[in-house]
PDB file of C-alpha atoms in Angstrom:
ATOM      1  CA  UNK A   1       2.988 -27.581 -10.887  1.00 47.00           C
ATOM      2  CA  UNK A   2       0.575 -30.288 -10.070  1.00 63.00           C
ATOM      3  CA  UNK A   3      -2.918 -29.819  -9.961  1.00 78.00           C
ATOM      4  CA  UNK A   4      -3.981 -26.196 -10.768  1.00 81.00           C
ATOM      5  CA  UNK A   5      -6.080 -25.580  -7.399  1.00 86.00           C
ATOM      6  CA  UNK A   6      -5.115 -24.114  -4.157  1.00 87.00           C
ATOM      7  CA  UNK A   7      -3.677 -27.406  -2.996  1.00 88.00           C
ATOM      8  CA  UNK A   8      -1.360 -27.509  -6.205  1.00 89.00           C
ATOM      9  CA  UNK A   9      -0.408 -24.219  -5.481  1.00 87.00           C
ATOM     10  CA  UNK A  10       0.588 -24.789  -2.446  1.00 88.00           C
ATOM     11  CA  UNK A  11       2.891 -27.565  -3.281  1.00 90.00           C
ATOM     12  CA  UNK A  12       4.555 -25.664  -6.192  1.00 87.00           C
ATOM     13  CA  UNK A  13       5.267 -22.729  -3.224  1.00 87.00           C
ATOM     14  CA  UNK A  14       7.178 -25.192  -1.105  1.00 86.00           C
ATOM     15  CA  UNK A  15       9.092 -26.659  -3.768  1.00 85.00           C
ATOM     16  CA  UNK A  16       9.826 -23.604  -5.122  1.00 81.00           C
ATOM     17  CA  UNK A  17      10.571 -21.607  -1.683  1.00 81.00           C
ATOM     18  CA  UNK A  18      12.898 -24.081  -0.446  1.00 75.00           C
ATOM     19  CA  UNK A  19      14.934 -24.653  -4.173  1.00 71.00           C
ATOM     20  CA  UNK A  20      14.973 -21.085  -4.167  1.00 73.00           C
ATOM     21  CA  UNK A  21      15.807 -20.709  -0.642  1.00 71.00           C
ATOM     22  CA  UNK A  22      18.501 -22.520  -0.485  1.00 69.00           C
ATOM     23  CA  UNK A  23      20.307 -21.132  -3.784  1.00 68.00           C
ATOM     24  CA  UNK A  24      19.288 -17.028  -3.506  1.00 72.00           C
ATOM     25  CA  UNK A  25      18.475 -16.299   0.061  1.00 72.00           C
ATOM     26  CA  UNK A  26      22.540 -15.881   0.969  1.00 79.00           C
ATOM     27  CA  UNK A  27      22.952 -12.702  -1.443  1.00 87.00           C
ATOM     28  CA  UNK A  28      19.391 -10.700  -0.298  1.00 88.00           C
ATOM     29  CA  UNK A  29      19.800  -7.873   2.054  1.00 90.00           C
ATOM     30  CA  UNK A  30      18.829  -8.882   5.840  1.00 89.00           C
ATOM     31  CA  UNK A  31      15.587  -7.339   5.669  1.00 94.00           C
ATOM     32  CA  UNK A  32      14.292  -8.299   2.303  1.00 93.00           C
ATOM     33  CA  UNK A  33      14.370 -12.315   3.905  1.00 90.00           C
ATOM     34  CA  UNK A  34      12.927 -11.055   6.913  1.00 92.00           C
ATOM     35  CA  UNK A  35      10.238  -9.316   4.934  1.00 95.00           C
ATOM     36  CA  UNK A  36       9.935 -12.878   3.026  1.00 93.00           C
ATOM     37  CA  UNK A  37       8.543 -14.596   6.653  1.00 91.00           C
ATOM     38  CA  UNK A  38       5.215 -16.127   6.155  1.00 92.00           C
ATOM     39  CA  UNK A  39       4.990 -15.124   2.354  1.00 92.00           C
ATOM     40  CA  UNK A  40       3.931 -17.844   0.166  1.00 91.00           C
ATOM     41  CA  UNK A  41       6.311 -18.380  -2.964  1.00 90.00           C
ATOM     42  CA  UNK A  42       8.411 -15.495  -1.565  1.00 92.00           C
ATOM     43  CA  UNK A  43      10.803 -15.273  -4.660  1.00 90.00           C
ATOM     44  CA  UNK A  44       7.974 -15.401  -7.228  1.00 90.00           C
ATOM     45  CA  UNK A  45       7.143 -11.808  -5.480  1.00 93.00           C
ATOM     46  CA  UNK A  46      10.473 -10.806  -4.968  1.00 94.00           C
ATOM     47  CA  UNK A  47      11.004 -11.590  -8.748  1.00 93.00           C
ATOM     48  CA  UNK A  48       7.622  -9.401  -9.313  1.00 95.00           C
ATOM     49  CA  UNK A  49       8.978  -6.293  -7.364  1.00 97.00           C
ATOM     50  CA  UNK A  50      12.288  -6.605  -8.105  1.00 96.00           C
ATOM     51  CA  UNK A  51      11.154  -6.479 -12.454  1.00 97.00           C
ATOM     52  CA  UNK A  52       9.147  -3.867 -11.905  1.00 97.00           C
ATOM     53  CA  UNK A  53      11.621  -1.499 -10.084  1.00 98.00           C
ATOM     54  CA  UNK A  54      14.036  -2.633 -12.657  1.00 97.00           C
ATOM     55  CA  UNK A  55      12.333  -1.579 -15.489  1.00 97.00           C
ATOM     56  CA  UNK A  56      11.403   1.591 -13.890  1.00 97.00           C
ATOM     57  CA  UNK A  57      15.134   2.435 -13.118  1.00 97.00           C
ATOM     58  CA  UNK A  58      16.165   1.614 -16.725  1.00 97.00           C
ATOM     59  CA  UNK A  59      13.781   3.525 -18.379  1.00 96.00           C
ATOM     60  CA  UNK A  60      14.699   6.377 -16.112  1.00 96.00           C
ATOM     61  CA  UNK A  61      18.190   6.149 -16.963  1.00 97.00           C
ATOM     62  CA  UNK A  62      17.550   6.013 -20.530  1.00 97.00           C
ATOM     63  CA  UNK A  63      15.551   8.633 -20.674  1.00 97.00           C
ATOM     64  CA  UNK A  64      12.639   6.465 -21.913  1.00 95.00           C
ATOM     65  CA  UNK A  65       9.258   7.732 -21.827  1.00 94.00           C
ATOM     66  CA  UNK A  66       6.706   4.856 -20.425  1.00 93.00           C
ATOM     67  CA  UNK A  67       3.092   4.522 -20.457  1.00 94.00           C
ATOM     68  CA  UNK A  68       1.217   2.184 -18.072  1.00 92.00           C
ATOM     69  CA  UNK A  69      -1.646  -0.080 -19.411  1.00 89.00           C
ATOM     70  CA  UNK A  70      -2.746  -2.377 -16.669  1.00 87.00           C
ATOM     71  CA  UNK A  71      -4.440  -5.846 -17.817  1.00 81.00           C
ATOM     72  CA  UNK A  72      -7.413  -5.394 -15.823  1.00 80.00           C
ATOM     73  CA  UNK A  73      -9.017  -1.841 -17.021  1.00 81.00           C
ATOM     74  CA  UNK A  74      -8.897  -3.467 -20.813  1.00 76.00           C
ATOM     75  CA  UNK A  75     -12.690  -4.916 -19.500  1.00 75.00           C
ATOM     76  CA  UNK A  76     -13.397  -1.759 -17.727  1.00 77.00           C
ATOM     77  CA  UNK A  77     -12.080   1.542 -19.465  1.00 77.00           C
ATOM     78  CA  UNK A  78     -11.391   1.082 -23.350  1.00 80.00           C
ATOM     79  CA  UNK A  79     -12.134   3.778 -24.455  1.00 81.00           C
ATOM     80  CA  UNK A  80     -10.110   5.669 -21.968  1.00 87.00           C
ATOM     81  CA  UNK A  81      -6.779   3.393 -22.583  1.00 87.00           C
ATOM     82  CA  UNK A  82      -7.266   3.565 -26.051  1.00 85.00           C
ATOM     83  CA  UNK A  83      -7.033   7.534 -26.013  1.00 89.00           C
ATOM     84  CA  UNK A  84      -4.235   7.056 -23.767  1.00 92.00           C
ATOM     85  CA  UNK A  85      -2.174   4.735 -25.231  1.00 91.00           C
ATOM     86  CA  UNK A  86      -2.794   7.052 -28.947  1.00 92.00           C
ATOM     87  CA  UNK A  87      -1.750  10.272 -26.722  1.00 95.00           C
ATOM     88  CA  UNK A  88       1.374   8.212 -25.611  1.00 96.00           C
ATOM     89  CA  UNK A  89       2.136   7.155 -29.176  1.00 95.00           C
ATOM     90  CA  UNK A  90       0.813  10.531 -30.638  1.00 95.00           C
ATOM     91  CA  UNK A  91      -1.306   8.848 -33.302  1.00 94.00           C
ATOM     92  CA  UNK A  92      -4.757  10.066 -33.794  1.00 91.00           C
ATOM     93  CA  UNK A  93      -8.151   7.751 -32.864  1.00 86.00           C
ATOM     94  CA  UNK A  94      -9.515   7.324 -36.618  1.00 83.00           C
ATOM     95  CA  UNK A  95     -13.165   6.336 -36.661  1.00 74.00           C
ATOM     96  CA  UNK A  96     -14.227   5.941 -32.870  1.00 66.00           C
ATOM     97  CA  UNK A  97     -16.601   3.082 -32.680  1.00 64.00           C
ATOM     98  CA  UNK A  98     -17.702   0.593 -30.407  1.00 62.00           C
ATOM     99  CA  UNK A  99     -15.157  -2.428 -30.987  1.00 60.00           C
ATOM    100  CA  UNK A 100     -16.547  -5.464 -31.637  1.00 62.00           C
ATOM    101  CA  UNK A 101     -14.660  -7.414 -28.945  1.00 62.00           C
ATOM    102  CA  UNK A 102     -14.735 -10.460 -27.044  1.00 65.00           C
ATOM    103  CA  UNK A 103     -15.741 -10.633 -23.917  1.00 69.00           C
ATOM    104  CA  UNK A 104     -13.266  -9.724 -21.324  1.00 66.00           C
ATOM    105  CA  UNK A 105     -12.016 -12.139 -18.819  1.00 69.00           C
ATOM    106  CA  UNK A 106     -10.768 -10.861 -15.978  1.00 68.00           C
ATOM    107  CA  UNK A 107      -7.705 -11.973 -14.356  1.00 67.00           C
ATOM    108  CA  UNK A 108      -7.562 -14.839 -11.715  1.00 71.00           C
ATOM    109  CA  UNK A 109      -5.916 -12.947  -8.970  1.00 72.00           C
ATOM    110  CA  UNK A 110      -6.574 -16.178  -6.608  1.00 79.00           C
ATOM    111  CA  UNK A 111      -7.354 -13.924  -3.535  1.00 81.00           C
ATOM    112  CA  UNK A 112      -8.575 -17.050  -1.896  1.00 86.00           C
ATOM    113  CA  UNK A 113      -5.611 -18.826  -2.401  1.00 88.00           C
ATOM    114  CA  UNK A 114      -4.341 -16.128   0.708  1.00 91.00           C
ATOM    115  CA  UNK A 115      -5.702 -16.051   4.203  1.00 92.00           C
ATOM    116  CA  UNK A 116      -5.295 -12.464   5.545  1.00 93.00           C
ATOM    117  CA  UNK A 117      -2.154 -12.713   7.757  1.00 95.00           C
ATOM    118  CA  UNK A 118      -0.189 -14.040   4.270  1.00 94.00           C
ATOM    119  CA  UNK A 119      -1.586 -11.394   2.318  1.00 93.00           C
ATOM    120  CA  UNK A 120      -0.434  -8.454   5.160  1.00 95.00           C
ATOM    121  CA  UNK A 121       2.908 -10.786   4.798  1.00 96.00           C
ATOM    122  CA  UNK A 122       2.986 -10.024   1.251  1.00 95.00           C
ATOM    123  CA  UNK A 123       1.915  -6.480   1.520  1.00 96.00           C
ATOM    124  CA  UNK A 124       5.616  -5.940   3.827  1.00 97.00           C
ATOM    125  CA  UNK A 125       7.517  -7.738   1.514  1.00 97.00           C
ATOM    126  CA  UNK A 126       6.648  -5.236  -1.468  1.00 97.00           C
ATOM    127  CA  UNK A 127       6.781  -2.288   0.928  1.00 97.00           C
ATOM    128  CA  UNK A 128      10.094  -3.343   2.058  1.00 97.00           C
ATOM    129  CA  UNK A 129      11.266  -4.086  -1.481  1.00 97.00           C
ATOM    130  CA  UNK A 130       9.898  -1.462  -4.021  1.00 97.00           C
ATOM    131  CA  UNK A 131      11.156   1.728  -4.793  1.00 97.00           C
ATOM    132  CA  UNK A 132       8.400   4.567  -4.271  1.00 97.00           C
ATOM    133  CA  UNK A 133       7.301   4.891  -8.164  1.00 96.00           C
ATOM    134  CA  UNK A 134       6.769   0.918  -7.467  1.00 97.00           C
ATOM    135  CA  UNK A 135       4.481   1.362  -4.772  1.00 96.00           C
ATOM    136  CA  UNK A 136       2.758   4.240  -6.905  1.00 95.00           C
ATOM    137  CA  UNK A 137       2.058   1.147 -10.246  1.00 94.00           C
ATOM    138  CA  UNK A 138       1.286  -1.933  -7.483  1.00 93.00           C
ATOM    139  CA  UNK A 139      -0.261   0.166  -4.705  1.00 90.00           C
ATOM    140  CA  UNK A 140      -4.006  -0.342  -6.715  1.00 89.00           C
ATOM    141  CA  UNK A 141      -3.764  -3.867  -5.603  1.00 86.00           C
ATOM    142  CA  UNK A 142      -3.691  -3.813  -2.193  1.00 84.00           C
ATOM    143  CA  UNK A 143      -6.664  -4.495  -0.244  1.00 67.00           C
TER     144      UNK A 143
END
């Protein structure tokens, strides 16, 4: 990717849309490239959906047991995902304290890299795409 700024990533999207385009597009159901209309770097978010859908599928099939951290509530809620992620691993908390931490940095979610009608583009690509436990994990991110 060139430069790492809105222009650059809008260059890497066309690059990437068209290489992508021309080599994946064929085997997609009908509505899933509809859906893609107007998204910017459709396959990066098909390629989002599609993982998370297929890890939720496999670890339903396997009978595995999941627990979901998200990035963004480690600068929020520690204390809560700490308790959650010891409940999921059934380990006790030993010697709750204030961690000495560094300061979190949120996630660039480049929400002004989007106007509105490409992020409403998005928004039906991911409906179209994910299965409804999907929707329940990405659904906190729509605005």
């Amino acid at each position: 990717m060139g430069s790492h700024n809105e222009v650059g990533f809008r260059e890497h999207c066309k690059k990437a849309s068209k290489a992508a385009a021309d080599d994946t597009s064929r085997f997609l159901p009908a509505d899933v490239v509809a859906a893609m209309v107007g998204v910017p770097c459709p396959f990066e978010f098909f390629q989002y959906v599609q993982w998370h859908n297929l890890v939720l599928e496999e670890a339903k099939f396997r009978g595995i047991d999941r627990h979901v951290v998200y990035y963004e509530d480690f600068g929020s809620n520690q204390d809560e995902l700490v308790d959650g992620l010891a409940d999921f691993l059934d380990v006790a908390v030993v010697g709750r304290q204030k961690w000495d931490v560094p300061n979190f940095v949120r996630a660039n979610m480049y929400e002004n890299y989007y106007s509105d009608e490409e992020r409403k583009a998005i928004w039906k690509l991911v409906e179209t795409m994910a299965l409804p436990k999907t929707m329940r994990l990405l659904g906190r991110y729509r605005s």
